[in-house]
mmCIF file of C-alpha atoms in Angstrom:
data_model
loop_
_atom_site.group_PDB
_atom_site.id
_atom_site.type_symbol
_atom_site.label_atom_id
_atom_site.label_comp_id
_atom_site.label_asym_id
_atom_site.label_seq_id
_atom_site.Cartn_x
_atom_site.Cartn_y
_atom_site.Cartn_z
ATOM 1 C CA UNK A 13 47.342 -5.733 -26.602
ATOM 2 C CA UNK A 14 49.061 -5.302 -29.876
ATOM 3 C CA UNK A 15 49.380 -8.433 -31.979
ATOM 4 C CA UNK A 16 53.723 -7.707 -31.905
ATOM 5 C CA UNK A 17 53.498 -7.446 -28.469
ATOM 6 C CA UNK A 18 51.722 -10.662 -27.983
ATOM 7 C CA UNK A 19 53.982 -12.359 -30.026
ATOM 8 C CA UNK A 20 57.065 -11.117 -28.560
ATOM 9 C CA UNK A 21 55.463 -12.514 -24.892
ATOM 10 C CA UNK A 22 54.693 -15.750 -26.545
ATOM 11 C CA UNK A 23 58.905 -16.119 -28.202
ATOM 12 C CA UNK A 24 60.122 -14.942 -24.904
ATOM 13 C CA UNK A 25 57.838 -17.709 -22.890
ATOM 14 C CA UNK A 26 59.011 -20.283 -25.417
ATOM 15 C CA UNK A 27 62.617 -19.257 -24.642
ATOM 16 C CA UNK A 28 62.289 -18.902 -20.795
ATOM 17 C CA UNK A 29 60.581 -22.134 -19.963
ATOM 18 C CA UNK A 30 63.400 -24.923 -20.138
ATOM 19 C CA UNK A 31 65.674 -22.443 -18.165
ATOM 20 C CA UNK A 32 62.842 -21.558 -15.382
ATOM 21 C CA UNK A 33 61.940 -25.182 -15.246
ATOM 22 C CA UNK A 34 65.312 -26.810 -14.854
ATOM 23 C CA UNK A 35 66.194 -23.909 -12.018
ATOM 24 C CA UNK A 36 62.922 -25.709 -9.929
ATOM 25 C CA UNK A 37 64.316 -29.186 -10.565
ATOM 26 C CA UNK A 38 61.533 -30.041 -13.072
ATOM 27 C CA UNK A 39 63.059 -30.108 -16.240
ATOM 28 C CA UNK A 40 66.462 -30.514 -17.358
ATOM 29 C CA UNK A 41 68.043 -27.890 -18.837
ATOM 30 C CA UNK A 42 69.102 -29.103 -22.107
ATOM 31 C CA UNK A 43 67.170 -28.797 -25.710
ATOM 32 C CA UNK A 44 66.778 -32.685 -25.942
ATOM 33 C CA UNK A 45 64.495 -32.728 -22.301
ATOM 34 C CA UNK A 46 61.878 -30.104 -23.953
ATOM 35 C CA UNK A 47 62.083 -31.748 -27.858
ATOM 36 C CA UNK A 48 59.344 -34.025 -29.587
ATOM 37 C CA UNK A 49 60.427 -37.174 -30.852
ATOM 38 C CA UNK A 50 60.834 -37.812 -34.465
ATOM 39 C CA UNK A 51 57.092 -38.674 -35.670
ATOM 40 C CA UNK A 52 55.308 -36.680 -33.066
ATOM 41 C CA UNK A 53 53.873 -34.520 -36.174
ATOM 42 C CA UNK A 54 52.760 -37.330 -37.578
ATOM 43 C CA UNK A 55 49.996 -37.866 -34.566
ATOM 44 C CA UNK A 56 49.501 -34.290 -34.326
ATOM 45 C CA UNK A 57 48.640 -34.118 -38.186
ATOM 46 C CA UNK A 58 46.108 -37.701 -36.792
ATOM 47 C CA UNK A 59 44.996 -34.632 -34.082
ATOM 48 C CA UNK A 60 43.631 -37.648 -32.164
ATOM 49 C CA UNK A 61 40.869 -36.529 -29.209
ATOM 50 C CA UNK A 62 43.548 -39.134 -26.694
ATOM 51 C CA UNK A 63 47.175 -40.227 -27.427
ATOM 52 C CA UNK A 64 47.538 -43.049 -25.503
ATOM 53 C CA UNK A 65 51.105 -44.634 -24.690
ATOM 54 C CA UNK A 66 51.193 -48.268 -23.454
ATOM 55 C CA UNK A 67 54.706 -48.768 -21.519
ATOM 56 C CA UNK A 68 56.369 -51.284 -19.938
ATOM 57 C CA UNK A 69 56.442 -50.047 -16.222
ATOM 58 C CA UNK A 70 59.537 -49.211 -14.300
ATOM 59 C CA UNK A 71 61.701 -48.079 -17.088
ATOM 60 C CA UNK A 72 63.415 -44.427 -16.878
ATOM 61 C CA UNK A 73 63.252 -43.936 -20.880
ATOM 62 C CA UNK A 74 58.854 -44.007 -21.288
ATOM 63 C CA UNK A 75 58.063 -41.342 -18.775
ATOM 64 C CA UNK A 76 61.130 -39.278 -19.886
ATOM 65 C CA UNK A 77 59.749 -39.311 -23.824
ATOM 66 C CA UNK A 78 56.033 -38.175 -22.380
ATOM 67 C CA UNK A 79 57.774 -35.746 -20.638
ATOM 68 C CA UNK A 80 60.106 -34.119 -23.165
ATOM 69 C CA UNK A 81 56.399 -34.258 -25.268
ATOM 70 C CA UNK A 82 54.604 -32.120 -22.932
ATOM 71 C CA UNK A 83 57.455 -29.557 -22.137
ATOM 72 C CA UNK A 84 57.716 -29.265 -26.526
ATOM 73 C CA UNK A 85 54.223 -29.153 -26.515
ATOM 74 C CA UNK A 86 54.027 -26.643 -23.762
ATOM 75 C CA UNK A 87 56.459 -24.161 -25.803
ATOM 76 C CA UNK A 88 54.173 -24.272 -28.874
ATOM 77 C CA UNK A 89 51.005 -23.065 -25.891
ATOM 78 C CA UNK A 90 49.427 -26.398 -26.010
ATOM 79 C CA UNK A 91 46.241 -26.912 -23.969
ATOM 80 C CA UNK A 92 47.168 -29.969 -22.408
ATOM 81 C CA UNK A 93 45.798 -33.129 -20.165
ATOM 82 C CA UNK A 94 48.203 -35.511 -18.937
ATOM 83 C CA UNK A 95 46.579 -38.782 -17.488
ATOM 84 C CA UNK A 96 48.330 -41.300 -15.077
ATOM 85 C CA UNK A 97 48.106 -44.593 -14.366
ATOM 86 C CA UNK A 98 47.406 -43.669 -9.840
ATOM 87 C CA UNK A 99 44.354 -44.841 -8.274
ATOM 88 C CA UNK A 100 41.161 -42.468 -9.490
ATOM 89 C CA UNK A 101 39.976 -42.816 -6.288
ATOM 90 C CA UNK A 102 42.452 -40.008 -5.202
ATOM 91 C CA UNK A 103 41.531 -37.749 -8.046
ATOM 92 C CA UNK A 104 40.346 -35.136 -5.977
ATOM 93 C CA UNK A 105 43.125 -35.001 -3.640
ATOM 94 C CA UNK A 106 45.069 -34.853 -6.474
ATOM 95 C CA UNK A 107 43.268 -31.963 -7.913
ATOM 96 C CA UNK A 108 43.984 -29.890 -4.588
ATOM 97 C CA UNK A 109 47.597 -30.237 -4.867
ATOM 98 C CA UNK A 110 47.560 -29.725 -8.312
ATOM 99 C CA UNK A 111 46.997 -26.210 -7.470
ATOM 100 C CA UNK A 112 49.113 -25.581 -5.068
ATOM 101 C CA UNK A 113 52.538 -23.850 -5.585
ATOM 102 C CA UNK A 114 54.874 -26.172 -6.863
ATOM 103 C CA UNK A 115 57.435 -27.102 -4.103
ATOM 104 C CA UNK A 116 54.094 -27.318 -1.560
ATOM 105 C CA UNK A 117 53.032 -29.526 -4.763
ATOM 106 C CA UNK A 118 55.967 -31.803 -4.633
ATOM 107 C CA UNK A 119 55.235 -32.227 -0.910
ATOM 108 C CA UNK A 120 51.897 -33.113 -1.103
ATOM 109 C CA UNK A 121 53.159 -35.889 -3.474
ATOM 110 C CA UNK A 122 54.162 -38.725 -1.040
ATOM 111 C CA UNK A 123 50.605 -39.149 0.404
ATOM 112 C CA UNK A 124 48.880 -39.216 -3.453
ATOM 113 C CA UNK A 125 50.080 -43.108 -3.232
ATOM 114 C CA UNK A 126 53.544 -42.806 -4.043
ATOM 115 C CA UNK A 127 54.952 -43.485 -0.159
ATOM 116 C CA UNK A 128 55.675 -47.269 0.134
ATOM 117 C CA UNK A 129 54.954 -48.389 -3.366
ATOM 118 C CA UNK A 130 57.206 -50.460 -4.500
ATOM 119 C CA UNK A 131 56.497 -50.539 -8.415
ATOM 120 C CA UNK A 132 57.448 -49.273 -11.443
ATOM 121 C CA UNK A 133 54.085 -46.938 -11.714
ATOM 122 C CA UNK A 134 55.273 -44.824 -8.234
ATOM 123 C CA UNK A 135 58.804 -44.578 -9.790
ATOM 124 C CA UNK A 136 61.479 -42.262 -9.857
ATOM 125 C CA UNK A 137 60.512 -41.243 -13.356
ATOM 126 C CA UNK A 138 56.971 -41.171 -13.014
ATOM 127 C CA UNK A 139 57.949 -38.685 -10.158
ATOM 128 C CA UNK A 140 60.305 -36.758 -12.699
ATOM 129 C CA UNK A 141 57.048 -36.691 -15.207
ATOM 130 C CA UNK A 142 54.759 -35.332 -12.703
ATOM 131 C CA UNK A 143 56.484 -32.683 -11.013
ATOM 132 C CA UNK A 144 57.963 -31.777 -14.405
ATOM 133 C CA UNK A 145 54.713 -30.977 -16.064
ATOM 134 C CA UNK A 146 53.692 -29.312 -12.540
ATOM 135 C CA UNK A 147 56.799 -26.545 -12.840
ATOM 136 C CA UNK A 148 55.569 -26.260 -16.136
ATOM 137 C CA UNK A 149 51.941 -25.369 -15.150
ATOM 138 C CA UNK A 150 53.501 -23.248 -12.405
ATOM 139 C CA UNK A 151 55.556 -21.188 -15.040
ATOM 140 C CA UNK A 152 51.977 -20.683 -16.756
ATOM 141 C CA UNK A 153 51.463 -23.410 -19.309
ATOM 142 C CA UNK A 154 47.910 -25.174 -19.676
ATOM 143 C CA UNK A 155 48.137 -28.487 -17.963
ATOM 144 C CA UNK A 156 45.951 -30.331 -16.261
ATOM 145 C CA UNK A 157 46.437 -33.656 -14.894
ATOM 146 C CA UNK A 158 43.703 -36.427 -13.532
ATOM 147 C CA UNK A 159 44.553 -39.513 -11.835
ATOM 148 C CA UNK A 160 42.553 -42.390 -13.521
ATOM 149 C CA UNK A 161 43.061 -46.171 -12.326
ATOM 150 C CA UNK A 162 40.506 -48.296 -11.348
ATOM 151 C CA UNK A 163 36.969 -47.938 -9.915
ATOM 152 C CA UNK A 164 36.828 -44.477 -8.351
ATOM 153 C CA UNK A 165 33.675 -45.106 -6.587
ATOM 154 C CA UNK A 166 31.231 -47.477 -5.371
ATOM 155 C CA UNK A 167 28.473 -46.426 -8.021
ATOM 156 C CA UNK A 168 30.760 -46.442 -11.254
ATOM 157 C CA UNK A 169 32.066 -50.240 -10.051
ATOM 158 C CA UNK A 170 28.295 -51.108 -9.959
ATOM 159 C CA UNK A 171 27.819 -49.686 -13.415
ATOM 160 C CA UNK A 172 30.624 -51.375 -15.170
ATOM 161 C CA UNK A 173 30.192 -54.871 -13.341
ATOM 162 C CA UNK A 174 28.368 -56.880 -15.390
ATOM 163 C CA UNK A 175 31.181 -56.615 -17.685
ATOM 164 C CA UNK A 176 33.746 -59.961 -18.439
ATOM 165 C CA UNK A 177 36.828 -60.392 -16.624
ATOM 166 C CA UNK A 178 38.870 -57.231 -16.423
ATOM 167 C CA UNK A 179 36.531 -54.930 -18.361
ATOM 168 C CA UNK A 180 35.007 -53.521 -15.213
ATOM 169 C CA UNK A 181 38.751 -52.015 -14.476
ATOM 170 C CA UNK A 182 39.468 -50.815 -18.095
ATOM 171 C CA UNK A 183 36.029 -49.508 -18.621
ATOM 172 C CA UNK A 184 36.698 -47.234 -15.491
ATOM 173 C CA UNK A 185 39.935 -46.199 -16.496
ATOM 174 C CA UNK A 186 38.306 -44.700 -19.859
ATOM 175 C CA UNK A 187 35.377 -43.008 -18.018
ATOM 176 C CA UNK A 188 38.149 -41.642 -15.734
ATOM 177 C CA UNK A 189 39.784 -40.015 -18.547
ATOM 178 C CA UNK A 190 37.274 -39.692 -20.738
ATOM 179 C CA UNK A 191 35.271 -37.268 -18.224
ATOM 180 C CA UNK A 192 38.394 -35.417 -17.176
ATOM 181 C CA UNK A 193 38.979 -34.856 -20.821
ATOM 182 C CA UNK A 194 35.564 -32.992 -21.284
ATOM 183 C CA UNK A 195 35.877 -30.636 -18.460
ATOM 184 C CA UNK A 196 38.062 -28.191 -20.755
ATOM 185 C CA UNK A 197 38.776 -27.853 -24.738
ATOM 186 C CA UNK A 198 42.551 -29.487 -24.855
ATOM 187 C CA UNK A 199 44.788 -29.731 -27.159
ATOM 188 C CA UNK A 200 46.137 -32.989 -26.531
ATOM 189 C CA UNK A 201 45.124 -35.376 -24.095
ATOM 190 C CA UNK A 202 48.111 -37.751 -23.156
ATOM 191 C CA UNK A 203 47.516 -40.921 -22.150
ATOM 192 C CA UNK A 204 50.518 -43.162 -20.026
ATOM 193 C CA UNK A 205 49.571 -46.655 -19.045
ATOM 194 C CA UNK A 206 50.814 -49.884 -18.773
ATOM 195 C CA UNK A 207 50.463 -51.672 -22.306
ATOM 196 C CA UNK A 208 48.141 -54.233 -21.876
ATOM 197 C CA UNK A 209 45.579 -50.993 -21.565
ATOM 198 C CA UNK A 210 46.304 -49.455 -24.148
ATOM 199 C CA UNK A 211 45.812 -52.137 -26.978
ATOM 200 C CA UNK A 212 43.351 -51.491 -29.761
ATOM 201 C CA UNK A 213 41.366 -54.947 -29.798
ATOM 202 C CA UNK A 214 40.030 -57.724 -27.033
ATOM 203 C CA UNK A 215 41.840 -59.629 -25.571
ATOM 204 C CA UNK A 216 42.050 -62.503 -23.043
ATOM 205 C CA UNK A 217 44.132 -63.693 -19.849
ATOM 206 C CA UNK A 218 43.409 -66.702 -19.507
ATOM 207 C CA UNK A 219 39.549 -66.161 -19.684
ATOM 208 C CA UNK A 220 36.755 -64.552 -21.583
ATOM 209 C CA UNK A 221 38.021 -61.809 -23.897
ATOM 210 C CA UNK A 222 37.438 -58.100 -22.469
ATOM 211 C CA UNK A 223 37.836 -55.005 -24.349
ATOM 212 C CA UNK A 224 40.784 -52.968 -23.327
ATOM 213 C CA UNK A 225 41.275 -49.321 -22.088
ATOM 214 C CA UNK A 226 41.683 -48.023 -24.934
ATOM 215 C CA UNK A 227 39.229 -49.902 -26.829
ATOM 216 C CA UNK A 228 36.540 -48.425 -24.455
ATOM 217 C CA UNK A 229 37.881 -45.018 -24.960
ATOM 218 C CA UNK A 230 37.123 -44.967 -28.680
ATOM 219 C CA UNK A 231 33.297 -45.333 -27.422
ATOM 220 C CA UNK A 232 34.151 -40.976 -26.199
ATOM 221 C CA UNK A 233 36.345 -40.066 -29.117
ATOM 222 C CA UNK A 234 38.941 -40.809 -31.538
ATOM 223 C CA UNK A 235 42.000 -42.506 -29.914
ATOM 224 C CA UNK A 236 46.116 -43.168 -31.248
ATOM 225 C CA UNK A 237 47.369 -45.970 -29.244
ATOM 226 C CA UNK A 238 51.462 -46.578 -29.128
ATOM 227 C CA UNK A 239 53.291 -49.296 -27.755
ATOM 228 C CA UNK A 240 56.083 -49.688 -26.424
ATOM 229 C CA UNK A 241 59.475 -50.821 -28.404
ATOM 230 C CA UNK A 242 62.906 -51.384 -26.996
ATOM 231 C CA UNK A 243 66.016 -52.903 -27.294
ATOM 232 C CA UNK A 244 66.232 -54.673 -24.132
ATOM 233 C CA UNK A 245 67.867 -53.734 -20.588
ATOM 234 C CA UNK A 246 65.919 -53.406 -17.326
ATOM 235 C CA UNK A 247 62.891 -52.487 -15.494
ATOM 236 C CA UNK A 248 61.395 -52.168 -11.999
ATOM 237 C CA UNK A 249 59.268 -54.885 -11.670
ATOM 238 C CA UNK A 250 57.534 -56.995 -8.655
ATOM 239 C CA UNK A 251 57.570 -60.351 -9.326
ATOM 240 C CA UNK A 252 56.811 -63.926 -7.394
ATOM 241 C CA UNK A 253 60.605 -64.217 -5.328
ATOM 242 C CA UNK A 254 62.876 -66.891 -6.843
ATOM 243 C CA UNK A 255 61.840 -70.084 -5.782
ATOM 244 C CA UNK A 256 58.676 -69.555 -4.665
ATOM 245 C CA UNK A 257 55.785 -72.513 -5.242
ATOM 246 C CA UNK A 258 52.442 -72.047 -5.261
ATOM 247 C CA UNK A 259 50.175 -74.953 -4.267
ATOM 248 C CA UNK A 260 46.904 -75.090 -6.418
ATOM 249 C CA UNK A 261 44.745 -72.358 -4.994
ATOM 250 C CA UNK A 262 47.026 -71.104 -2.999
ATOM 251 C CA UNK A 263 46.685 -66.931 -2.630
ATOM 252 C CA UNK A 264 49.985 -64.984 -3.150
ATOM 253 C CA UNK A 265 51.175 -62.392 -0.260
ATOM 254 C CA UNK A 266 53.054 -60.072 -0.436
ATOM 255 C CA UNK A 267 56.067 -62.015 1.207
ATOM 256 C CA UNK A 268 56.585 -63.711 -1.848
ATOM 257 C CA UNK A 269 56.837 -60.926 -3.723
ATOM 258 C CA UNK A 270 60.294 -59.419 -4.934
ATOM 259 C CA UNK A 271 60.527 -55.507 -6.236
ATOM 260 C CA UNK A 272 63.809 -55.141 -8.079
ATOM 261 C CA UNK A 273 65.040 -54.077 -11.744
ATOM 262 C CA UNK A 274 64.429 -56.835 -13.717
ATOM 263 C CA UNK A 275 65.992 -58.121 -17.338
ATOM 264 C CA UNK A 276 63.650 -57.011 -20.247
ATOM 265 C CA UNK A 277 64.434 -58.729 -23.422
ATOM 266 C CA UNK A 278 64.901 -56.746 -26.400
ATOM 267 C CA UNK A 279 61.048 -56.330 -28.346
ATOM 268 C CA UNK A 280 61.739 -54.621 -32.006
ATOM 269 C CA UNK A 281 64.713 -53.515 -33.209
ATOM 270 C CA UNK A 282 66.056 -49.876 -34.626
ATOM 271 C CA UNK A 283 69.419 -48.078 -35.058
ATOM 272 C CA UNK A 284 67.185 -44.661 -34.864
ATOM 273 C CA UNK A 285 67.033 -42.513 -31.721
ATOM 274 C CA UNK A 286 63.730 -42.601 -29.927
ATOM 275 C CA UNK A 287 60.886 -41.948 -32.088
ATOM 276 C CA UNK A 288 56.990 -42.507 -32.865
ATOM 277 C CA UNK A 289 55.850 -44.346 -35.954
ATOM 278 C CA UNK A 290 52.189 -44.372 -36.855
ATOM 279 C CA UNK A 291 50.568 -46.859 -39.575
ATOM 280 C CA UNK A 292 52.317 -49.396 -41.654
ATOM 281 C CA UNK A 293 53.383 -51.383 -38.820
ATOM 282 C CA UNK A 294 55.594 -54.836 -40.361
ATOM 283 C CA UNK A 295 54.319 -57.046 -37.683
ATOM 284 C CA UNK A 296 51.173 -58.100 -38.051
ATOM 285 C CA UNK A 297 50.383 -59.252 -34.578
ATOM 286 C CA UNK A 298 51.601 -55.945 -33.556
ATOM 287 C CA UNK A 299 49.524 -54.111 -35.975
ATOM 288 C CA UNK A 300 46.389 -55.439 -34.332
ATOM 289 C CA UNK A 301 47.813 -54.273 -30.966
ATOM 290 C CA UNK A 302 48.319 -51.179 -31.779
ATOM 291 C CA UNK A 303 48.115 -47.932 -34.107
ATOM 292 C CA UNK A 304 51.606 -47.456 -34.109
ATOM 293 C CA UNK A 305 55.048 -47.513 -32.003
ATOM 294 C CA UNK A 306 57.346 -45.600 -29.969
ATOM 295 C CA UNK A 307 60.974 -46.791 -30.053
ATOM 296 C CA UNK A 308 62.751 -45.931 -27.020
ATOM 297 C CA UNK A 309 66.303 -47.994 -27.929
ATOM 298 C CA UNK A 310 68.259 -49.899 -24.685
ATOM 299 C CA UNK A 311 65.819 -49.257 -21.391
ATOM 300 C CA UNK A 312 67.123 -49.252 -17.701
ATOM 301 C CA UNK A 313 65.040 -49.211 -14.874
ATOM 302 C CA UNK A 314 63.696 -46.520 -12.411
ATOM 303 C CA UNK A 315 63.022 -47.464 -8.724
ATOM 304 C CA UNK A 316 60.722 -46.542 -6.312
ATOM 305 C CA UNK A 317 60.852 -42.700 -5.363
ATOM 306 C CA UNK A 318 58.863 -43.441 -1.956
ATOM 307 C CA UNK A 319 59.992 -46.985 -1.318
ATOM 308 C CA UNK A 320 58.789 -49.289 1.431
ATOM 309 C CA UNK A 321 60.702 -48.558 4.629
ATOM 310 C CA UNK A 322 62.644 -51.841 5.386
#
């Protein structure tokens, strides 16, 4: 094939997508839903082996930025792996639908662990993010996805559990991703987790200090880590119900536990529209958390899109 032809196939794909998606309900159909945030070229100039983005869960505004980022990154023919925060245990059944057509995708969905969670990782959002970067793989971009939480297996628990407190759960998480990652040459690998994961040094809760997701993943290659700023709103959140006391030792069940959107206090500040910043952090403290930011401006939260039946 003639290089002009090629090139003509590759403008006309660019210009198709966002149309094709937003007719199969996975992408809006407006330039802002398929555009990378201000300071995006900044991390691809980085070209990082994993971008990682540590969220608050339950918001609509994190998954929609990661999303925008892949359909952009899509149009430019981006080789691309997008790893969630779903149990890795299902991987494989993930895999399977993964290449299926995409509305026999979207209904293989509910029984990947999204039917009767009630938090803000199975969310309506999330679901958006998905399925969006499935219509996109359907219309013939190079995505991948791998499902990466937790232990996926008796052996790899047993290999990681020697480690201190949580590290036995982070240090899966990387393996998860970092293994997926090396099945292909990609592009980018995008990384969306909750942002304790995804900081950049140990770290304790209330017990020995363990090394983070994506501390562990610098051990397989070069990582970017960006957390999460806001200005305050909601999330989906479950939470201990108002008024609940625990007696000393007591175990929590899950009838004390409330799902609802929550108040999120306002962490950073910017009159900017949603953007990455990479480096030269002001806050110290954060600097040590992180490599850099992405501000998302006021948040609202997403709810369950397979909620508990009541």
């Amino acid at each position: 094939m003639g290089a002009s032809i090629m090139k003509s196939l590759l403008v006309a794909f660019a210009l198709y997508l966002p149309a094709a998606l937003a007719a199969q309900g996975g992408m809006p159909a407006d330039d802002a839903a398929c555009t990378a945030p201000a300071g995006w070229d900044e991390v691809v100039a980085r070209d990082p082996d994993f971008v990682v983005f540590g969220e608050l869960h339950g918001t609509r505004e994190a998954p929609a930025l990661v999303q925008s980022l892949i359909c952009a990154e899509a149009k430019r023919e981006q080789r691309m792996l997008l790893a969630v925060e779903h149990s890795s245990w299902q991987n494989a059944a993930w895999q399977e639908a993964w290449a299926l057509p995409h509305d026999a995708f979207r209904a293989a969905l509910p029984d990947l662990g999204w039917r009767g969670r009630d938090d803000g990782v199975a969310s309506k959002a999330m679901l958006a993010l998905v399925t969006g970067a499935h219509a996109l793989k359907d219309q013939g971009a190079a995505i991948d996805i791998v499902a990466f939480n937790g232990a996926r297996d008796d052996a790899q628990r047993a290999r990681f559990n020697d480690l201190p407190a949580q590290g036995p759960h982070e240090a899966a998480q990387a393996e998860n991703i970092a293994e997926a990652a090396a099945l292909k040459d990609y592009d980018r690998v995008i990384v969306l987790v909750g942002n304790l994961h995804a900081e950049i040094a140990p770290l304790s809760i209330g017990g020995p200090d363990f090394d983070p997701m994506a501390v562990r993943l610098r051990s397989y290659g070069s990582v970017l880590s960006l957390g999460m700023r806001h200005a305050g709103g909601e999330n989906w959140s479950c939470q201990l119900a108002p008024g609940t006391k625990l007696a000393p030792g007591q175990e929590v069940t899950d009838d004390m536990i409330t799902c609802a959107a929550s108040r999120a206090g306002a962490e950073g500040s910017s009159d900017r529209a949603p953007h990455i910043t990479v480096g030269n952090l002001a806050e110290p403290q954060l600097a040590r958390r992180f490599d850099g930011t992405f501000w998302l401006g006021p948040i609202s939260a997403s709810p369950p899109a397979f909620p508990p039946e009541k």
